[in-house]
């Protein structure tokens, strides 16, 4: 237990922080709190005090445990080499900490907005998402073939070579997408950024890596060395 606490203290603090802030702000919270904002940053969805404040922190805990379980239960990772499994363990731990940090910060900011603090939550979400993609793009080459994380197409799951090459190129594309997004975010109005860049280019990234993995697999089947 002591070794586990020493290893996971950061994760525990991340998950606990929204509950601590919630306990502190609880008397000041209204009976209904905002839980959704439109593309212009205006609150357009509300929920009761209990549901609106506890759902996201509780979901954060559930997602964290899910990521831990996935790493230990994935049959492909169980068959991976010790080196590949160790590399994937580092990736999963980084993803777990970053995702839980993102959801914890989001939970706390929503609480602050509920008590009257002026925050542009959309900008925070975009910055955080692009930052996550920037990190993920740099880490994608370290993921061993698995059923839950990475670019999982029929062709990457079928061939380790296709998996490796697709994730290397997909990582470059993801980093480029994030960098351009960080440049455009302060320049473009939010609706134009959302529908003119973020959504279409994210769809293009998904489609492009899928098509690329299919093409690599066809090349491999034809015996073309790369």
mmCIF file of C-alpha atoms in Angstrom:
data_model
loop_
_atom_site.group_PDB
_atom_site.id
_atom_site.type_symbol
_atom_site.label_atom_id
_atom_site.label_comp_id
_atom_site.label_asym_id
_atom_site.label_seq_id
_atom_site.Cartn_x
_atom_site.Cartn_y
_atom_site.Cartn_z
ATOM 1 C CA UNK A 1 0.000 0.000 0.000
ATOM 2 C CA UNK A 2 2.801 2.423 0.920
ATOM 3 C CA UNK A 3 4.611 1.727 -2.363
ATOM 4 C CA UNK A 4 1.391 2.234 -4.307
ATOM 5 C CA UNK A 5 0.745 5.579 -2.590
ATOM 6 C CA UNK A 6 4.319 6.690 -3.285
ATOM 7 C CA UNK A 7 3.898 5.791 -6.956
ATOM 8 C CA UNK A 8 0.409 7.188 -7.459
ATOM 9 C CA UNK A 9 0.366 10.260 -5.208
ATOM 10 C CA UNK A 10 0.107 12.625 -8.176
ATOM 11 C CA UNK A 11 -2.853 10.694 -9.604
ATOM 12 C CA UNK A 12 -4.600 10.729 -6.218
ATOM 13 C CA UNK A 13 -4.148 14.503 -5.854
ATOM 14 C CA UNK A 14 -5.417 15.108 -9.385
ATOM 15 C CA UNK A 15 -8.567 13.062 -8.821
ATOM 16 C CA UNK A 16 -9.208 14.494 -5.346
ATOM 17 C CA UNK A 17 -8.743 18.192 -6.217
ATOM 18 C CA UNK A 18 -12.220 18.788 -7.756
ATOM 19 C CA UNK A 19 -13.905 17.227 -4.713
ATOM 20 C CA UNK A 20 -11.879 19.459 -2.378
ATOM 21 C CA UNK A 21 -12.793 22.592 -4.359
ATOM 22 C CA UNK A 22 -16.416 21.444 -4.493
ATOM 23 C CA UNK A 23 -16.554 21.073 -0.709
ATOM 24 C CA UNK A 24 -15.118 24.574 -0.309
ATOM 25 C CA UNK A 25 -17.497 26.201 -2.819
ATOM 26 C CA UNK A 26 -20.608 24.170 -2.025
ATOM 27 C CA UNK A 27 -22.360 26.837 0.104
ATOM 28 C CA UNK A 28 -21.900 29.423 -2.678
ATOM 29 C CA UNK A 29 -23.190 27.272 -5.544
ATOM 30 C CA UNK A 30 -26.670 27.968 -6.981
ATOM 31 C CA UNK A 31 -29.349 25.277 -7.130
ATOM 32 C CA UNK A 32 -28.776 24.889 -10.863
ATOM 33 C CA UNK A 33 -25.316 25.045 -12.425
ATOM 34 C CA UNK A 34 -24.170 25.362 -16.069
ATOM 35 C CA UNK A 35 -22.896 22.144 -17.639
ATOM 36 C CA UNK A 36 -22.782 22.998 -21.367
ATOM 37 C CA UNK A 37 -21.679 25.983 -23.440
ATOM 38 C CA UNK A 38 -22.381 26.749 -27.096
ATOM 39 C CA UNK A 39 -19.790 27.637 -29.702
ATOM 40 C CA UNK A 40 -19.989 31.301 -28.649
ATOM 41 C CA UNK A 41 -19.073 30.457 -25.055
ATOM 42 C CA UNK A 42 -22.607 31.010 -23.737
ATOM 43 C CA UNK A 43 -24.042 28.590 -21.189
ATOM 44 C CA UNK A 44 -26.995 26.782 -22.797
ATOM 45 C CA UNK A 45 -27.382 23.711 -20.581
ATOM 46 C CA UNK A 46 -27.981 23.462 -16.839
ATOM 47 C CA UNK A 47 -28.383 20.716 -14.248
ATOM 48 C CA UNK A 48 -29.203 20.388 -10.578
ATOM 49 C CA UNK A 49 -26.524 21.177 -8.031
ATOM 50 C CA UNK A 50 -25.661 17.582 -7.142
ATOM 51 C CA UNK A 51 -25.674 16.193 -10.669
ATOM 52 C CA UNK A 52 -24.010 19.214 -12.247
ATOM 53 C CA UNK A 53 -21.091 19.297 -9.824
ATOM 54 C CA UNK A 54 -20.421 15.626 -9.101
ATOM 55 C CA UNK A 55 -20.917 13.977 -12.492
ATOM 56 C CA UNK A 56 -17.660 15.080 -14.133
ATOM 57 C CA UNK A 57 -15.360 14.408 -11.129
ATOM 58 C CA UNK A 58 -16.966 10.970 -10.712
ATOM 59 C CA UNK A 59 -16.578 10.303 -14.434
ATOM 60 C CA UNK A 60 -12.915 11.286 -14.108
ATOM 61 C CA UNK A 61 -12.375 8.604 -11.459
ATOM 62 C CA UNK A 62 -14.167 6.019 -13.622
ATOM 63 C CA UNK A 63 -12.124 6.893 -16.735
ATOM 64 C CA UNK A 64 -8.874 6.647 -14.762
ATOM 65 C CA UNK A 65 -9.708 3.177 -13.467
ATOM 66 C CA UNK A 66 -10.833 2.155 -16.961
ATOM 67 C CA UNK A 67 -7.443 3.140 -18.440
ATOM 68 C CA UNK A 68 -5.650 1.151 -15.736
ATOM 69 C CA UNK A 69 -7.860 -1.893 -16.376
ATOM 70 C CA UNK A 70 -7.423 -1.678 -20.148
ATOM 71 C CA UNK A 71 -3.639 -1.840 -19.891
ATOM 72 C CA UNK A 72 -3.735 -4.940 -17.713
ATOM 73 C CA UNK A 73 -6.494 -6.737 -19.641
ATOM 74 C CA UNK A 74 -5.577 -6.039 -23.275
ATOM 75 C CA UNK A 75 -4.726 -9.452 -24.829
ATOM 76 C CA UNK A 76 -2.413 -7.944 -27.449
ATOM 77 C CA UNK A 77 -0.334 -6.180 -24.811
ATOM 78 C CA UNK A 78 -0.123 -9.388 -22.780
ATOM 79 C CA UNK A 79 1.558 -11.015 -25.779
ATOM 80 C CA UNK A 80 3.896 -8.072 -26.441
ATOM 81 C CA UNK A 81 7.613 -8.207 -25.699
ATOM 82 C CA UNK A 82 8.795 -6.881 -22.309
ATOM 83 C CA UNK A 83 10.305 -3.823 -24.027
ATOM 84 C CA UNK A 84 7.092 -3.055 -25.931
ATOM 85 C CA UNK A 85 4.979 -3.604 -22.832
ATOM 86 C CA UNK A 86 7.209 -1.291 -20.780
ATOM 87 C CA UNK A 87 7.013 1.399 -23.465
ATOM 88 C CA UNK A 88 3.235 1.043 -23.640
ATOM 89 C CA UNK A 89 3.018 1.226 -19.841
ATOM 90 C CA UNK A 90 4.718 4.623 -19.967
ATOM 91 C CA UNK A 91 2.295 5.779 -22.650
ATOM 92 C CA UNK A 92 -0.757 4.609 -20.711
ATOM 93 C CA UNK A 93 0.477 6.280 -17.526
ATOM 94 C CA UNK A 94 1.067 9.562 -19.348
ATOM 95 C CA UNK A 95 -2.364 9.383 -20.981
ATOM 96 C CA UNK A 96 -3.983 8.589 -17.633
ATOM 97 C CA UNK A 97 -2.363 11.540 -15.866
ATOM 98 C CA UNK A 98 -3.030 13.988 -18.687
ATOM 99 C CA UNK A 99 -6.654 12.948 -19.187
ATOM 100 C CA UNK A 100 -7.415 13.045 -15.471
ATOM 101 C CA UNK A 101 -5.673 16.434 -15.177
ATOM 102 C CA UNK A 102 -7.737 17.796 -18.054
ATOM 103 C CA UNK A 103 -11.019 16.573 -16.544
ATOM 104 C CA UNK A 104 -10.052 17.830 -13.080
ATOM 105 C CA UNK A 105 -9.198 21.300 -14.377
ATOM 106 C CA UNK A 106 -12.419 21.329 -16.390
ATOM 107 C CA UNK A 107 -14.420 20.338 -13.292
ATOM 108 C CA UNK A 108 -12.837 23.080 -11.187
ATOM 109 C CA UNK A 109 -13.346 25.753 -13.851
ATOM 110 C CA UNK A 110 -17.014 24.783 -14.188
ATOM 111 C CA UNK A 111 -17.396 25.210 -10.428
ATOM 112 C CA UNK A 112 -15.768 28.639 -10.575
ATOM 113 C CA UNK A 113 -18.055 29.676 -13.431
ATOM 114 C CA UNK A 114 -21.052 28.491 -11.407
ATOM 115 C CA UNK A 115 -20.153 30.882 -8.572
ATOM 116 C CA UNK A 116 -19.747 33.819 -10.941
ATOM 117 C CA UNK A 117 -16.103 33.806 -12.089
ATOM 118 C CA UNK A 118 -15.809 34.915 -15.733
ATOM 119 C CA UNK A 119 -13.931 32.262 -17.712
ATOM 120 C CA UNK A 120 -14.006 31.466 -21.435
ATOM 121 C CA UNK A 121 -14.313 27.718 -21.047
ATOM 122 C CA UNK A 122 -14.247 27.044 -24.782
ATOM 123 C CA UNK A 123 -10.773 28.549 -25.114
ATOM 124 C CA UNK A 124 -9.532 26.487 -22.184
ATOM 125 C CA UNK A 125 -10.960 23.315 -23.729
ATOM 126 C CA UNK A 126 -9.386 24.032 -27.115
ATOM 127 C CA UNK A 127 -5.994 24.848 -25.594
ATOM 128 C CA UNK A 128 -6.101 21.722 -23.446
ATOM 129 C CA UNK A 129 -7.221 19.501 -26.322
ATOM 130 C CA UNK A 130 -4.531 20.800 -28.663
ATOM 131 C CA UNK A 131 -1.949 20.396 -25.907
ATOM 132 C CA UNK A 132 -3.067 16.804 -25.344
ATOM 133 C CA UNK A 133 -2.857 16.088 -29.073
ATOM 134 C CA UNK A 134 0.624 17.597 -29.170
ATOM 135 C CA UNK A 135 1.789 15.241 -26.423
ATOM 136 C CA UNK A 136 -0.057 12.226 -27.834
ATOM 137 C CA UNK A 137 1.416 12.831 -31.269
ATOM 138 C CA UNK A 138 4.923 12.719 -29.827
ATOM 139 C CA UNK A 139 4.141 9.513 -27.902
ATOM 140 C CA UNK A 140 2.291 7.582 -30.594
ATOM 141 C CA UNK A 141 5.420 5.837 -31.829
ATOM 142 C CA UNK A 142 5.832 4.206 -28.406
ATOM 143 C CA UNK A 143 2.495 2.366 -28.412
ATOM 144 C CA UNK A 144 2.664 -1.380 -28.962
ATOM 145 C CA UNK A 145 -0.218 -2.957 -30.933
ATOM 146 C CA UNK A 146 -3.315 -3.103 -28.725
ATOM 147 C CA UNK A 147 -7.090 -3.039 -28.947
ATOM 148 C CA UNK A 148 -7.817 0.211 -27.098
ATOM 149 C CA UNK A 149 -5.306 3.003 -27.782
ATOM 150 C CA UNK A 150 -3.813 4.439 -30.957
ATOM 151 C CA UNK A 151 -4.834 4.170 -34.600
ATOM 152 C CA UNK A 152 -6.816 0.939 -34.501
ATOM 153 C CA UNK A 153 -7.863 0.002 -38.002
ATOM 154 C CA UNK A 154 -8.251 -3.530 -39.385
ATOM 155 C CA UNK A 155 -4.910 -3.095 -41.137
ATOM 156 C CA UNK A 156 -2.852 -1.798 -38.200
ATOM 157 C CA UNK A 157 -4.234 -4.561 -35.979
ATOM 158 C CA UNK A 158 -3.384 -7.165 -38.613
ATOM 159 C CA UNK A 159 0.226 -6.146 -39.230
ATOM 160 C CA UNK A 160 2.828 -4.954 -36.673
ATOM 161 C CA UNK A 161 4.733 -3.245 -39.491
ATOM 162 C CA UNK A 162 1.652 -1.315 -40.629
ATOM 163 C CA UNK A 163 0.917 -0.421 -37.006
ATOM 164 C CA UNK A 164 4.425 0.952 -36.469
ATOM 165 C CA UNK A 165 4.595 2.970 -39.697
ATOM 166 C CA UNK A 166 1.060 4.317 -39.381
ATOM 167 C CA UNK A 167 1.684 5.508 -35.838
ATOM 168 C CA UNK A 168 4.970 7.139 -36.775
ATOM 169 C CA UNK A 169 3.401 9.128 -39.617
ATOM 170 C CA UNK A 170 0.146 9.647 -37.724
ATOM 171 C CA UNK A 171 2.140 11.076 -34.835
ATOM 172 C CA UNK A 172 3.746 13.644 -37.151
ATOM 173 C CA UNK A 173 0.358 14.608 -38.571
ATOM 174 C CA UNK A 174 -1.150 14.921 -35.093
ATOM 175 C CA UNK A 175 1.669 17.200 -33.921
ATOM 176 C CA UNK A 176 1.317 19.352 -37.054
ATOM 177 C CA UNK A 177 -2.462 19.565 -36.541
ATOM 178 C CA UNK A 178 -1.963 20.684 -32.925
ATOM 179 C CA UNK A 179 0.751 23.237 -33.737
ATOM 180 C CA UNK A 180 -1.301 24.862 -36.514
ATOM 181 C CA UNK A 181 -4.318 24.874 -34.209
ATOM 182 C CA UNK A 182 -2.383 26.658 -31.470
ATOM 183 C CA UNK A 183 -1.320 29.286 -34.027
ATOM 184 C CA UNK A 184 -4.851 29.795 -35.388
ATOM 185 C CA UNK A 185 -6.726 29.756 -32.072
ATOM 186 C CA UNK A 186 -5.883 33.352 -31.033
ATOM 187 C CA UNK A 187 -6.437 34.598 -34.604
ATOM 188 C CA UNK A 188 -9.755 33.060 -35.657
ATOM 189 C CA UNK A 189 -13.099 33.759 -33.939
ATOM 190 C CA UNK A 190 -14.305 30.677 -32.071
ATOM 191 C CA UNK A 191 -17.038 29.568 -34.535
ATOM 192 C CA UNK A 192 -14.610 29.850 -37.478
ATOM 193 C CA UNK A 193 -11.937 27.978 -35.559
ATOM 194 C CA UNK A 194 -14.394 25.244 -34.606
ATOM 195 C CA UNK A 195 -16.058 24.653 -37.966
ATOM 196 C CA UNK A 196 -13.395 26.044 -40.272
ATOM 197 C CA UNK A 197 -10.378 24.269 -38.821
ATOM 198 C CA UNK A 198 -10.767 22.060 -35.769
ATOM 199 C CA UNK A 199 -13.656 19.787 -36.774
ATOM 200 C CA UNK A 200 -12.836 19.328 -40.489
ATOM 201 C CA UNK A 201 -9.106 18.848 -39.959
ATOM 202 C CA UNK A 202 -9.688 16.433 -37.076
ATOM 203 C CA UNK A 203 -11.955 14.387 -39.374
ATOM 204 C CA UNK A 204 -9.300 14.632 -42.090
ATOM 205 C CA UNK A 205 -6.671 13.388 -39.637
ATOM 206 C CA UNK A 206 -8.794 10.358 -38.741
ATOM 207 C CA UNK A 207 -9.642 9.605 -42.363
ATOM 208 C CA UNK A 208 -6.078 10.195 -43.557
ATOM 209 C CA UNK A 209 -4.459 7.826 -41.072
ATOM 210 C CA UNK A 210 -7.086 5.170 -41.811
ATOM 211 C CA UNK A 211 -6.501 5.401 -45.572
ATOM 212 C CA UNK A 212 -2.731 5.448 -45.053
ATOM 213 C CA UNK A 213 -2.868 2.266 -42.964
ATOM 214 C CA UNK A 214 -4.962 0.575 -45.674
ATOM 215 C CA UNK A 215 -2.434 1.650 -48.347
ATOM 216 C CA UNK A 216 0.501 0.371 -46.276
ATOM 217 C CA UNK A 217 -1.247 -2.966 -45.814
ATOM 218 C CA UNK A 218 -1.870 -3.295 -49.556
ATOM 219 C CA UNK A 219 1.825 -2.507 -50.162
ATOM 220 C CA UNK A 220 2.832 -5.143 -47.645
ATOM 221 C CA UNK A 221 0.548 -7.744 -49.227
ATOM 222 C CA UNK A 222 2.038 -6.955 -52.635
ATOM 223 C CA UNK A 223 5.529 -7.498 -51.233
ATOM 224 C CA UNK A 224 6.646 -3.893 -51.601
ATOM 225 C CA UNK A 225 9.326 -3.222 -48.991
ATOM 226 C CA UNK A 226 9.388 0.129 -47.220
#
